[in-house]
Amino acid sequence: MSDARLELDAPAKINLVLEVLGRRPDGFHELATVFQTVDLCDRVELRVRDRDTSGDADAPDLTLIVDGPESPHVPATSDNLVVRAAAGVLREAGALGDVAVDIHLTKHIPAGGGLGGGSSDAATTARGVNRLLGDPLDADALHELCAGLGSDVPFFLLGGTALGRGRGERLRPVEPPLPFDVTLLLPGFAVPTPAVFAALDAQPIDGPRSLPAHWDALLHDLAGADAARLDALFRNDLSDAARHVEPRLHALLRHDGVHLSGSGSTAFTYAPAHTDEIATWGMRSMRVLHTRSRNR
Ligand code: C5P
């Protein structure tokens, strides 16, 4: 008889740098990005128990409750990535039909904002369910399962600071910058990632497939950089495309030191001096959240 529980944080991320290196034959884009987890977290509570076969034979193997301040836009249905993550681990472990998994997700990370909340929840669920089952999947199997769920899901198995290549799933930990504050600017609307990449494709993308030479210097500078230096290193090749898809982003991104995370809609700044100024920008639906970089 097994009945085991685990509670884990699922942190949000920002992209410190995001460069598009080209379009791939599979329709995805070759990226070089530096992911960074921050202290804004969802909470994932997991319970793995023997499946009760005495009652309703059709009782679900997987249950999901979603609550918390950011729950309204998150489906508590079987297409939620956490359910797919848990089911994937059970399937790979040969445990489908034997055990049930109950998931309680407390959402603090806004959805649809380029902060990777859904991806982080999925990776954290996969890692947690695997651990509760006694780690039947090795690191490679867990990574492969997560890569099948979404391009930036595998990063959240690692956390901290990491270079992401390929679709974002080929990862290498990099030396973290000095701990720094991040102010997140949430404009109150979502920007769909596929639309941003499609807008990027409207212009010809010719880029090298391999990591450009300037990345050596960039990764070197990143290590030990403070917030002021990070600003100078920043670049996000999706910014113009995101602005094209959602022109309201311009009101945020036209300010110095304000950057887009992933494909948006969240923007962020490292500079605490901006905080007073933000109140004067007049975006009524915008929320401001203060967080901090988070290491592994
Ligand atoms: O992998 P994920 O489901 O997060 O990707 C969502 C969409 O973003 C993809 O369907 C694709 O249009 C785009 N994408 C891309 N290149 C990447 C990652 C995402 O074109 N490296």
PDB file of C-alpha atoms and ligand atoms in Angstrom:
ATOM      1  CA  MET A   1       0.000   0.000   0.000  1.00  0.00           C
ATOM      2  CA  SER A   2       1.541   3.274  -1.002  1.00  0.00           C
ATOM      3  CA  ASP A   3       0.438   6.772  -0.097  1.00  0.00           C
ATOM      4  CA  ALA A   4       3.094   9.454  -0.396  1.00  0.00           C
ATOM      5  CA  ARG A   5       2.983  13.233  -0.597  1.00  0.00           C
ATOM      6  CA  LEU A   6       5.321  15.996  -1.708  1.00  0.00           C
ATOM      7  CA  GLU A   7       5.086  19.803  -1.946  1.00  0.00           C
ATOM      8  CA  LEU A   8       7.306  21.711  -4.349  1.00  0.00           C
ATOM      9  CA  ASP A   9       7.803  25.284  -5.569  1.00  0.00           C
ATOM     10  CA  ALA A  10       7.448  25.827  -9.319  1.00  0.00           C
ATOM     11  CA  PRO A  11       9.306  29.086 -10.095  1.00  0.00           C
ATOM     12  CA  ALA A  12       8.658  31.500 -12.954  1.00  0.00           C
ATOM     13  CA  LYS A  13      11.430  32.443 -15.402  1.00  0.00           C
ATOM     14  CA  ILE A  14      12.530  35.411 -17.395  1.00  0.00           C
ATOM     15  CA  ASN A  15      14.819  35.347 -20.443  1.00  0.00           C
ATOM     16  CA  LEU A  16      17.933  37.429 -19.749  1.00  0.00           C
ATOM     17  CA  VAL A  17      18.848  37.180 -23.443  1.00  0.00           C
ATOM     18  CA  LEU A  18      16.918  35.650 -26.342  1.00  0.00           C
ATOM     19  CA  GLU A  19      18.386  35.393 -29.809  1.00  0.00           C
ATOM     20  CA  VAL A  20      16.664  33.728 -32.791  1.00  0.00           C
ATOM     21  CA  LEU A  21      19.300  31.920 -34.867  1.00  0.00           C
ATOM     22  CA  GLY A  22      17.065  30.751 -37.681  1.00  0.00           C
ATOM     23  CA  ARG A  23      13.939  28.937 -38.745  1.00  0.00           C
ATOM     24  CA  ARG A  24      13.985  25.126 -38.736  1.00  0.00           C
ATOM     25  CA  PRO A  25      12.420  22.695 -41.199  1.00  0.00           C
ATOM     26  CA  ASP A  26      10.030  21.521 -38.434  1.00  0.00           C
ATOM     27  CA  GLY A  27       8.585  25.055 -38.186  1.00  0.00           C
ATOM     28  CA  PHE A  28      10.205  25.783 -34.814  1.00  0.00           C
ATOM     29  CA  HIS A  29      12.931  28.379 -34.388  1.00  0.00           C
ATOM     30  CA  GLU A  30      16.501  27.741 -33.413  1.00  0.00           C
ATOM     31  CA  LEU A  31      17.146  29.768 -30.274  1.00  0.00           C
ATOM     32  CA  ALA A  32      19.967  30.793 -28.025  1.00  0.00           C
ATOM     33  CA  THR A  33      18.542  32.064 -24.776  1.00  0.00           C
ATOM     34  CA  VAL A  34      19.592  32.532 -21.166  1.00  0.00           C
ATOM     35  CA  PHE A  35      16.823  31.401 -18.864  1.00  0.00           C
ATOM     36  CA  GLN A  36      16.738  32.649 -15.282  1.00  0.00           C
ATOM     37  CA  THR A  37      14.347  31.481 -12.572  1.00  0.00           C
ATOM     38  CA  VAL A  38      12.914  34.082 -10.192  1.00  0.00           C
ATOM     39  CA  ASP A  39      11.323  33.881  -6.732  1.00  0.00           C
ATOM     40  CA  LEU A  40       7.737  34.210  -8.001  1.00  0.00           C
ATOM     41  CA  CYS A  41       6.457  30.625  -7.664  1.00  0.00           C
ATOM     42  CA  ASP A  42       3.431  28.434  -8.054  1.00  0.00           C
ATOM     43  CA  ARG A  43       3.010  25.685  -5.451  1.00  0.00           C
ATOM     44  CA  VAL A  44       2.547  22.064  -6.502  1.00  0.00           C
ATOM     45  CA  GLU A  45       1.207  19.554  -3.950  1.00  0.00           C
ATOM     46  CA  LEU A  46       1.314  15.948  -5.064  1.00  0.00           C
ATOM     47  CA  ARG A  47      -0.104  12.760  -3.653  1.00  0.00           C
ATOM     48  CA  VAL A  48       0.609   9.358  -5.152  1.00  0.00           C
ATOM     49  CA  ARG A  49      -1.540   6.526  -3.809  1.00  0.00           C
ATOM     50  CA  ASP A  50      -2.679   3.063  -4.758  1.00  0.00           C
ATOM     51  CA  ARG A  51      -5.565   3.237  -7.146  1.00  0.00           C
ATOM     52  CA  ASP A  52      -8.829   2.381  -5.390  1.00  0.00           C
ATOM     53  CA  THR A  53     -10.238  -0.460  -7.465  1.00  0.00           C
ATOM     54  CA  SER A  54     -12.983  -1.377  -4.969  1.00  0.00           C
ATOM     55  CA  GLY A  55     -15.257   1.513  -5.975  1.00  0.00           C
ATOM     56  CA  ASP A  56     -15.943   3.103  -9.324  1.00  0.00           C
ATOM     57  CA  ALA A  57     -13.780   1.339 -11.879  1.00  0.00           C
ATOM     58  CA  ASP A  58     -13.922   4.479 -14.018  1.00  0.00           C
ATOM     59  CA  ALA A  59     -12.633   6.718 -11.224  1.00  0.00           C
ATOM     60  CA  PRO A  60      -9.899   8.910 -12.691  1.00  0.00           C
ATOM     61  CA  ASP A  61      -6.289   8.029 -12.039  1.00  0.00           C
ATOM     62  CA  LEU A  62      -5.459  11.719 -11.974  1.00  0.00           C
ATOM     63  CA  THR A  63      -7.238  14.510 -10.147  1.00  0.00           C
ATOM     64  CA  LEU A  64      -6.422  18.203 -10.361  1.00  0.00           C
ATOM     65  CA  ILE A  65      -7.464  21.132  -8.181  1.00  0.00           C
ATOM     66  CA  VAL A  66      -6.337  24.617  -9.236  1.00  0.00           C
ATOM     67  CA  ASP A  67      -6.672  27.568  -6.897  1.00  0.00           C
ATOM     68  CA  GLY A  68      -4.731  30.686  -5.908  1.00  0.00           C
ATOM     69  CA  PRO A  69      -4.802  34.286  -7.133  1.00  0.00           C
ATOM     70  CA  GLU A  70      -3.906  33.436 -10.749  1.00  0.00           C
ATOM     71  CA  SER A  71      -6.207  30.400 -11.101  1.00  0.00           C
ATOM     72  CA  PRO A  72      -9.081  31.958 -13.113  1.00  0.00           C
ATOM     73  CA  HIS A  73      -7.331  31.586 -16.486  1.00  0.00           C
ATOM     74  CA  VAL A  74      -5.911  28.122 -15.812  1.00  0.00           C
ATOM     75  CA  PRO A  75      -7.955  25.075 -16.835  1.00  0.00           C
ATOM     76  CA  ALA A  76      -8.344  22.309 -14.231  1.00  0.00           C
ATOM     77  CA  THR A  77      -8.905  19.820 -17.029  1.00  0.00           C
ATOM     78  CA  SER A  78      -7.048  16.877 -18.512  1.00  0.00           C
ATOM     79  CA  ASP A  79      -5.371  19.122 -21.087  1.00  0.00           C
ATOM     80  CA  ASN A  80      -3.603  21.046 -18.332  1.00  0.00           C
ATOM     81  CA  LEU A  81       0.127  20.349 -18.798  1.00  0.00           C
ATOM     82  CA  VAL A  82       0.486  19.073 -15.206  1.00  0.00           C
ATOM     83  CA  VAL A  83      -1.986  16.258 -15.913  1.00  0.00           C
ATOM     84  CA  ARG A  84      -0.129  15.377 -19.113  1.00  0.00           C
ATOM     85  CA  ALA A  85       3.166  15.452 -17.185  1.00  0.00           C
ATOM     86  CA  ALA A  86       1.906  13.159 -14.415  1.00  0.00           C
ATOM     87  CA  ALA A  87       0.284  10.778 -16.915  1.00  0.00           C
ATOM     88  CA  GLY A  88       3.521  10.694 -18.913  1.00  0.00           C
ATOM     89  CA  VAL A  89       5.572   9.664 -15.870  1.00  0.00           C
ATOM     90  CA  LEU A  90       3.032   6.965 -14.900  1.00  0.00           C
ATOM     91  CA  ARG A  91       3.056   5.643 -18.467  1.00  0.00           C
ATOM     92  CA  GLU A  92       6.856   5.577 -18.759  1.00  0.00           C
ATOM     93  CA  ALA A  93       7.139   3.990 -15.305  1.00  0.00           C
ATOM     94  CA  GLY A  94       4.627   1.267 -16.236  1.00  0.00           C
ATOM     95  CA  ALA A  95       2.426   2.391 -13.329  1.00  0.00           C
ATOM     96  CA  LEU A  96      -0.702   3.455 -15.270  1.00  0.00           C
ATOM     97  CA  GLY A  97      -3.750   1.764 -13.763  1.00  0.00           C
ATOM     98  CA  ASP A  98      -1.906   0.850 -10.544  1.00  0.00           C
ATOM     99  CA  VAL A  99      -1.503   4.203  -8.872  1.00  0.00           C
ATOM    100  CA  ALA A 100      -3.509   7.407  -8.725  1.00  0.00           C
ATOM    101  CA  VAL A 101      -2.058  10.929  -8.576  1.00  0.00           C
ATOM    102  CA  ASP A 102      -3.793  13.881  -6.926  1.00  0.00           C
ATOM    103  CA  ILE A 103      -2.437  17.301  -7.896  1.00  0.00           C
ATOM    104  CA  HIS A 104      -3.180  20.554  -6.103  1.00  0.00           C
ATOM    105  CA  LEU A 105      -1.835  23.550  -7.962  1.00  0.00           C
ATOM    106  CA  THR A 106      -1.778  26.980  -6.306  1.00  0.00           C
ATOM    107  CA  LYS A 107      -1.274  29.584  -9.038  1.00  0.00           C
ATOM    108  CA  HIS A 108       0.652  32.771  -8.360  1.00  0.00           C
ATOM    109  CA  ILE A 109       2.326  33.072 -11.789  1.00  0.00           C
ATOM    110  CA  PRO A 110       0.115  34.849 -14.344  1.00  0.00           C
ATOM    111  CA  ALA A 111      -0.737  32.678 -17.363  1.00  0.00           C
ATOM    112  CA  GLY A 112       0.030  33.618 -20.956  1.00  0.00           C
ATOM    113  CA  GLY A 113       2.697  36.119 -19.992  1.00  0.00           C
ATOM    114  CA  GLY A 114       6.028  34.643 -21.073  1.00  0.00           C
ATOM    115  CA  LEU A 115       6.940  33.659 -17.509  1.00  0.00           C
ATOM    116  CA  GLY A 116       6.755  29.911 -18.149  1.00  0.00           C
ATOM    117  CA  GLY A 117       4.290  29.198 -15.325  1.00  0.00           C
ATOM    118  CA  GLY A 118       2.525  26.293 -17.041  1.00  0.00           C
ATOM    119  CA  SER A 119       5.860  24.834 -18.163  1.00  0.00           C
ATOM    120  CA  SER A 120       7.298  25.127 -14.650  1.00  0.00           C
ATOM    121  CA  ASP A 121       4.220  23.459 -13.123  1.00  0.00           C
ATOM    122  CA  ALA A 122       4.565  20.597 -15.630  1.00  0.00           C
ATOM    123  CA  ALA A 123       8.294  20.024 -15.042  1.00  0.00           C
ATOM    124  CA  THR A 124       7.822  20.223 -11.264  1.00  0.00           C
ATOM    125  CA  THR A 125       4.945  17.733 -11.417  1.00  0.00           C
ATOM    126  CA  ALA A 126       6.955  15.320 -13.578  1.00  0.00           C
ATOM    127  CA  ARG A 127       9.958  15.521 -11.225  1.00  0.00           C
ATOM    128  CA  GLY A 128       7.768  15.202  -8.116  1.00  0.00           C
ATOM    129  CA  VAL A 129       5.689  12.247  -9.316  1.00  0.00           C
ATOM    130  CA  ASN A 130       8.869  10.503 -10.450  1.00  0.00           C
ATOM    131  CA  ARG A 131      10.408  11.021  -7.017  1.00  0.00           C
ATOM    132  CA  LEU A 132       7.294   9.730  -5.210  1.00  0.00           C
ATOM    133  CA  LEU A 133       7.428   6.592  -7.357  1.00  0.00           C
ATOM    134  CA  GLY A 134      11.069   6.008  -6.363  1.00  0.00           C
ATOM    135  CA  ASP A 135      12.710   7.672  -9.405  1.00  0.00           C
ATOM    136  CA  PRO A 136      11.921   5.017 -12.048  1.00  0.00           C
ATOM    137  CA  LEU A 137      12.786   7.524 -14.824  1.00  0.00           C
ATOM    138  CA  ASP A 138      16.403   8.649 -15.121  1.00  0.00           C
ATOM    139  CA  ALA A 139      17.338  12.262 -15.882  1.00  0.00           C
ATOM    140  CA  ASP A 140      17.406  11.683 -19.659  1.00  0.00           C
ATOM    141  CA  ALA A 141      13.950  10.064 -19.716  1.00  0.00           C
ATOM    142  CA  LEU A 142      12.509  12.871 -17.609  1.00  0.00           C
ATOM    143  CA  HIS A 143      14.087  15.457 -19.912  1.00  0.00           C
ATOM    144  CA  GLU A 144      12.680  13.755 -23.018  1.00  0.00           C
ATOM    145  CA  LEU A 145       9.207  13.555 -21.497  1.00  0.00           C
ATOM    146  CA  CYS A 146       9.318  17.266 -20.595  1.00  0.00           C
ATOM    147  CA  ALA A 147      10.650  18.288 -24.042  1.00  0.00           C
ATOM    148  CA  GLY A 148       7.577  16.582 -25.527  1.00  0.00           C
ATOM    149  CA  LEU A 149       5.333  18.818 -23.410  1.00  0.00           C
ATOM    150  CA  GLY A 150       6.794  22.158 -24.542  1.00  0.00           C
ATOM    151  CA  SER A 151      10.002  23.880 -25.593  1.00  0.00           C
ATOM    152  CA  ASP A 152      10.834  25.494 -22.251  1.00  0.00           C
ATOM    153  CA  VAL A 153       9.538  22.718 -19.952  1.00  0.00           C
ATOM    154  CA  PRO A 154      12.954  20.944 -19.615  1.00  0.00           C
ATOM    155  CA  PHE A 155      14.591  24.146 -18.342  1.00  0.00           C
ATOM    156  CA  PHE A 156      12.463  23.938 -15.203  1.00  0.00           C
ATOM    157  CA  LEU A 157      13.966  20.536 -14.334  1.00  0.00           C
ATOM    158  CA  LEU A 158      17.197  22.493 -13.923  1.00  0.00           C
ATOM    159  CA  GLY A 159      16.233  26.012 -12.782  1.00  0.00           C
ATOM    160  CA  GLY A 160      18.717  28.742 -11.881  1.00  0.00           C
ATOM    161  CA  THR A 161      20.587  30.207 -14.852  1.00  0.00           C
ATOM    162  CA  ALA A 162      20.966  28.147 -18.030  1.00  0.00           C
ATOM    163  CA  LEU A 163      21.760  28.545 -21.705  1.00  0.00           C
ATOM    164  CA  GLY A 164      18.971  27.054 -23.846  1.00  0.00           C
ATOM    165  CA  ARG A 165      19.683  26.006 -27.445  1.00  0.00           C
ATOM    166  CA  GLY A 166      17.612  24.251 -30.100  1.00  0.00           C
ATOM    167  CA  ARG A 167      13.931  24.955 -29.361  1.00  0.00           C
ATOM    168  CA  GLY A 168      15.115  25.925 -25.889  1.00  0.00           C
ATOM    169  CA  GLU A 169      15.313  22.319 -24.683  1.00  0.00           C
ATOM    170  CA  ARG A 170      19.064  21.745 -25.135  1.00  0.00           C
ATOM    171  CA  LEU A 171      20.378  23.095 -21.866  1.00  0.00           C
ATOM    172  CA  ARG A 172      23.620  23.924 -20.182  1.00  0.00           C
ATOM    173  CA  PRO A 173      23.859  25.507 -16.722  1.00  0.00           C
ATOM    174  CA  VAL A 174      25.815  28.758 -16.853  1.00  0.00           C
ATOM    175  CA  GLU A 175      27.503  30.798 -14.168  1.00  0.00           C
ATOM    176  CA  PRO A 176      24.715  32.871 -12.582  1.00  0.00           C
ATOM    177  CA  PRO A 177      24.950  36.650 -12.445  1.00  0.00           C
ATOM    178  CA  LEU A 178      25.053  38.302  -9.014  1.00  0.00           C
ATOM    179  CA  PRO A 179      21.660  38.070  -7.266  1.00  0.00           C
ATOM    180  CA  PHE A 180      19.433  40.863  -8.574  1.00  0.00           C
ATOM    181  CA  ASP A 181      15.964  42.341  -8.143  1.00  0.00           C
ATOM    182  CA  VAL A 182      13.455  42.042 -10.965  1.00  0.00           C
ATOM    183  CA  THR A 183      10.355  44.161 -11.350  1.00  0.00           C
ATOM    184  CA  LEU A 184       7.759  42.389 -13.469  1.00  0.00           C
ATOM    185  CA  LEU A 185       5.293  44.504 -15.441  1.00  0.00           C
ATOM    186  CA  LEU A 186       2.143  42.556 -16.258  1.00  0.00           C
ATOM    187  CA  PRO A 187       0.123  44.509 -18.805  1.00  0.00           C
ATOM    188  CA  GLY A 188      -3.109  42.583 -18.222  1.00  0.00           C
ATOM    189  CA  PHE A 189      -3.383  40.914 -21.636  1.00  0.00           C
ATOM    190  CA  ALA A 190      -1.821  37.740 -23.039  1.00  0.00           C
ATOM    191  CA  VAL A 191       0.282  37.485 -26.206  1.00  0.00           C
ATOM    192  CA  PRO A 192       0.056  34.098 -28.000  1.00  0.00           C
ATOM    193  CA  THR A 193       3.547  32.671 -28.610  1.00  0.00           C
ATOM    194  CA  PRO A 194       2.756  31.095 -32.033  1.00  0.00           C
ATOM    195  CA  ALA A 195       1.510  34.489 -33.319  1.00  0.00           C
ATOM    196  CA  VAL A 196       4.772  36.158 -32.286  1.00  0.00           C
ATOM    197  CA  PHE A 197       6.901  33.554 -34.073  1.00  0.00           C
ATOM    198  CA  ALA A 198       4.604  33.820 -37.117  1.00  0.00           C
ATOM    199  CA  ALA A 199       5.084  37.619 -37.153  1.00  0.00           C
ATOM    200  CA  LEU A 200       8.829  37.054 -37.032  1.00  0.00           C
ATOM    201  CA  ASP A 201       8.528  34.822 -40.103  1.00  0.00           C
ATOM    202  CA  ALA A 202       6.959  37.675 -42.050  1.00  0.00           C
ATOM    203  CA  GLN A 203      10.507  38.968 -42.472  1.00  0.00           C
ATOM    204  CA  PRO A 204      13.206  36.741 -43.942  1.00  0.00           C
ATOM    205  CA  ILE A 205      15.276  35.261 -41.143  1.00  0.00           C
ATOM    206  CA  ASP A 206      18.787  34.519 -42.173  1.00  0.00           C
ATOM    207  CA  GLY A 207      20.924  33.554 -39.285  1.00  0.00           C
ATOM    208  CA  PRO A 208      23.687  31.158 -38.389  1.00  0.00           C
ATOM    209  CA  ARG A 209      22.630  27.821 -36.996  1.00  0.00           C
ATOM    210  CA  SER A 210      25.552  27.594 -34.634  1.00  0.00           C
ATOM    211  CA  LEU A 211      26.085  29.751 -31.576  1.00  0.00           C
ATOM    212  CA  PRO A 212      27.434  33.120 -32.766  1.00  0.00           C
ATOM    213  CA  ALA A 213      30.960  33.932 -31.603  1.00  0.00           C
ATOM    214  CA  HIS A 214      29.809  36.842 -29.427  1.00  0.00           C
ATOM    215  CA  TRP A 215      28.136  34.369 -27.045  1.00  0.00           C
ATOM    216  CA  ASP A 216      31.499  33.434 -25.523  1.00  0.00           C
ATOM    217  CA  ALA A 217      31.944  37.013 -24.374  1.00  0.00           C
ATOM    218  CA  LEU A 218      28.273  37.290 -23.406  1.00  0.00           C
ATOM    219  CA  LEU A 219      28.380  34.227 -21.131  1.00  0.00           C
ATOM    220  CA  HIS A 220      31.666  35.413 -19.680  1.00  0.00           C
ATOM    221  CA  ASP A 221      30.210  38.861 -18.940  1.00  0.00           C
ATOM    222  CA  LEU A 222      27.041  37.361 -17.512  1.00  0.00           C
ATOM    223  CA  ALA A 223      28.981  35.605 -14.754  1.00  0.00           C
ATOM    224  CA  GLY A 224      29.406  38.118 -11.979  1.00  0.00           C
ATOM    225  CA  ALA A 225      27.406  40.833 -13.739  1.00  0.00           C
ATOM    226  CA  ASP A 226      25.327  43.163 -11.601  1.00  0.00           C
ATOM    227  CA  ALA A 227      21.938  44.558 -12.583  1.00  0.00           C
ATOM    228  CA  ALA A 228      23.436  47.538 -14.413  1.00  0.00           C
ATOM    229  CA  ARG A 229      25.620  45.243 -16.535  1.00  0.00           C
ATOM    230  CA  LEU A 230      22.708  42.898 -17.262  1.00  0.00           C
ATOM    231  CA  ASP A 231      20.887  45.762 -18.917  1.00  0.00           C
ATOM    232  CA  ALA A 232      23.759  46.193 -21.362  1.00  0.00           C
ATOM    233  CA  LEU A 233      23.767  42.464 -22.198  1.00  0.00           C
ATOM    234  CA  PHE A 234      20.038  42.296 -22.811  1.00  0.00           C
ATOM    235  CA  ARG A 235      18.574  41.505 -26.203  1.00  0.00           C
ATOM    236  CA  ASN A 236      15.298  39.833 -27.180  1.00  0.00           C
ATOM    237  CA  ASP A 237      14.829  39.133 -30.902  1.00  0.00           C
ATOM    238  CA  LEU A 238      11.089  38.588 -30.320  1.00  0.00           C
ATOM    239  CA  SER A 239      10.443  42.133 -29.051  1.00  0.00           C
ATOM    240  CA  ASP A 240       9.542  43.725 -32.403  1.00  0.00           C
ATOM    241  CA  ALA A 241       7.388  40.782 -33.479  1.00  0.00           C
ATOM    242  CA  ALA A 242       5.557  40.827 -30.123  1.00  0.00           C
ATOM    243  CA  ARG A 243       4.958  44.575 -30.521  1.00  0.00           C
ATOM    244  CA  HIS A 244       3.601  43.927 -34.007  1.00  0.00           C
ATOM    245  CA  VAL A 245       1.150  41.319 -32.645  1.00  0.00           C
ATOM    246  CA  GLU A 246       0.187  43.464 -29.660  1.00  0.00           C
ATOM    247  CA  PRO A 247       0.844  47.179 -30.312  1.00  0.00           C
ATOM    248  CA  ARG A 248      -0.157  48.035 -26.737  1.00  0.00           C
ATOM    249  CA  LEU A 249       3.235  46.590 -25.663  1.00  0.00           C
ATOM    250  CA  HIS A 250       4.880  49.644 -27.154  1.00  0.00           C
ATOM    251  CA  ALA A 251       3.757  51.735 -24.158  1.00  0.00           C
ATOM    252  CA  LEU A 252       5.987  49.548 -21.959  1.00  0.00           C
ATOM    253  CA  LEU A 253       8.881  48.681 -24.227  1.00  0.00           C
ATOM    254  CA  ARG A 254       9.620  52.232 -25.356  1.00  0.00           C
ATOM    255  CA  HIS A 255      11.056  52.942 -21.885  1.00  0.00           C
ATOM    256  CA  ASP A 256      14.792  52.504 -21.368  1.00  0.00           C
ATOM    257  CA  GLY A 257      15.726  49.422 -19.391  1.00  0.00           C
ATOM    258  CA  VAL A 258      12.324  47.743 -19.871  1.00  0.00           C
ATOM    259  CA  HIS A 259      12.568  44.375 -21.605  1.00  0.00           C
ATOM    260  CA  LEU A 260      10.226  41.686 -22.852  1.00  0.00           C
ATOM    261  CA  SER A 261      10.342  38.192 -21.310  1.00  0.00           C
ATOM    262  CA  GLY A 262      10.099  35.405 -23.885  1.00  0.00           C
ATOM    263  CA  SER A 263       7.323  36.260 -26.344  1.00  0.00           C
ATOM    264  CA  GLY A 264       5.564  38.478 -23.767  1.00  0.00           C
ATOM    265  CA  SER A 265       3.312  39.907 -22.585  1.00  0.00           C
ATOM    266  CA  THR A 266       5.337  40.350 -19.394  1.00  0.00           C
ATOM    267  CA  ALA A 267       8.004  43.021 -19.449  1.00  0.00           C
ATOM    268  CA  PHE A 268      10.614  43.429 -16.754  1.00  0.00           C
ATOM    269  CA  THR A 269      13.253  45.789 -15.514  1.00  0.00           C
ATOM    270  CA  TYR A 270      16.287  45.297 -13.301  1.00  0.00           C
ATOM    271  CA  ALA A 271      16.470  48.906 -12.242  1.00  0.00           C
ATOM    272  CA  PRO A 272      14.701  49.739  -8.958  1.00  0.00           C
ATOM    273  CA  ALA A 273      14.732  53.423 -10.030  1.00  0.00           C
ATOM    274  CA  HIS A 274      12.084  52.591 -12.605  1.00  0.00           C
ATOM    275  CA  THR A 275       9.527  51.623  -9.988  1.00  0.00           C
ATOM    276  CA  ASP A 276       8.446  55.184  -9.189  1.00  0.00           C
ATOM    277  CA  GLU A 277       8.345  56.076 -12.836  1.00  0.00           C
ATOM    278  CA  ILE A 278       6.138  53.098 -13.747  1.00  0.00           C
ATOM    279  CA  ALA A 279       3.189  54.603 -11.870  1.00  0.00           C
ATOM    280  CA  THR A 280       3.209  57.481 -14.350  1.00  0.00           C
ATOM    281  CA  TRP A 281       2.942  55.327 -17.472  1.00  0.00           C
ATOM    282  CA  GLY A 282      -0.827  55.271 -17.365  1.00  0.00           C
ATOM    283  CA  MET A 283      -1.446  51.615 -18.302  1.00  0.00           C
ATOM    284  CA  ARG A 284      -4.487  51.074 -16.165  1.00  0.00           C
ATOM    285  CA  SER A 285      -4.665  47.301 -16.422  1.00  0.00           C
ATOM    286  CA  MET A 286      -0.979  46.846 -15.594  1.00  0.00           C
ATOM    287  CA  ARG A 287       0.192  45.170 -12.401  1.00  0.00           C
ATOM    288  CA  VAL A 288       3.668  45.487 -10.951  1.00  0.00           C
ATOM    289  CA  LEU A 289       5.284  42.565  -9.100  1.00  0.00           C
ATOM    290  CA  HIS A 290       8.640  42.636  -7.361  1.00  0.00           C
ATOM    291  CA  THR A 291      10.710  39.481  -7.298  1.00  0.00           C
ATOM    292  CA  ARG A 292      14.336  38.378  -7.261  1.00  0.00           C
ATOM    293  CA  SER A 293      16.615  36.084  -9.225  1.00  0.00           C
ATOM    294  CA  ARG A 294      16.690  32.559  -7.869  1.00  0.00           C
ATOM    295  CA  ASN A 295      19.576  30.143  -8.088  1.00  0.00           C
ATOM    296  CA  ARG A 296      19.414  26.389  -8.233  1.00  0.00           C
TER     297      ARG A 296
HETATM  298  O1  C5P B   1       6.998  24.324 -27.650  1.00  0.00           O
HETATM  299  P1  C5P B   1       5.855  25.239 -27.354  1.00  0.00           P
HETATM  300  O2  C5P B   1       4.536  24.524 -27.322  1.00  0.00           O
HETATM  301  O3  C5P B   1       6.063  26.066 -26.146  1.00  0.00           O
HETATM  302  O4  C5P B   1       5.805  26.265 -28.553  1.00  0.00           O
HETATM  303  C1  C5P B   1       4.677  27.059 -28.828  1.00  0.00           C
HETATM  304  C2  C5P B   1       4.803  27.627 -30.236  1.00  0.00           C
HETATM  305  O5  C5P B   1       5.854  28.599 -30.256  1.00  0.00           O
HETATM  306  C3  C5P B   1       5.191  26.624 -31.290  1.00  0.00           C
HETATM  307  O6  C5P B   1       4.061  26.040 -31.846  1.00  0.00           O
HETATM  308  C4  C5P B   1       5.915  27.487 -32.314  1.00  0.00           C
HETATM  309  O7  C5P B   1       4.989  28.181 -33.116  1.00  0.00           O
HETATM  310  C5  C5P B   1       6.595  28.517 -31.460  1.00  0.00           C
HETATM  311  N1  C5P B   1       8.001  28.194 -31.137  1.00  0.00           N
HETATM  312  C6  C5P B   1       8.967  28.295 -32.132  1.00  0.00           C
HETATM  313  N2  C5P B   1      10.275  28.041 -31.846  1.00  0.00           N
HETATM  314  C7  C5P B   1      10.648  27.726 -30.580  1.00  0.00           C
HETATM  315  C8  C5P B   1       9.683  27.625 -29.551  1.00  0.00           C
HETATM  316  C9  C5P B   1       8.363  27.884 -29.872  1.00  0.00           C
HETATM  317  O8  C5P B   1       8.652  28.595 -33.304  1.00  0.00           O
HETATM  318  N3  C5P B   1      11.934  27.513 -30.319  1.00  0.00           N
END
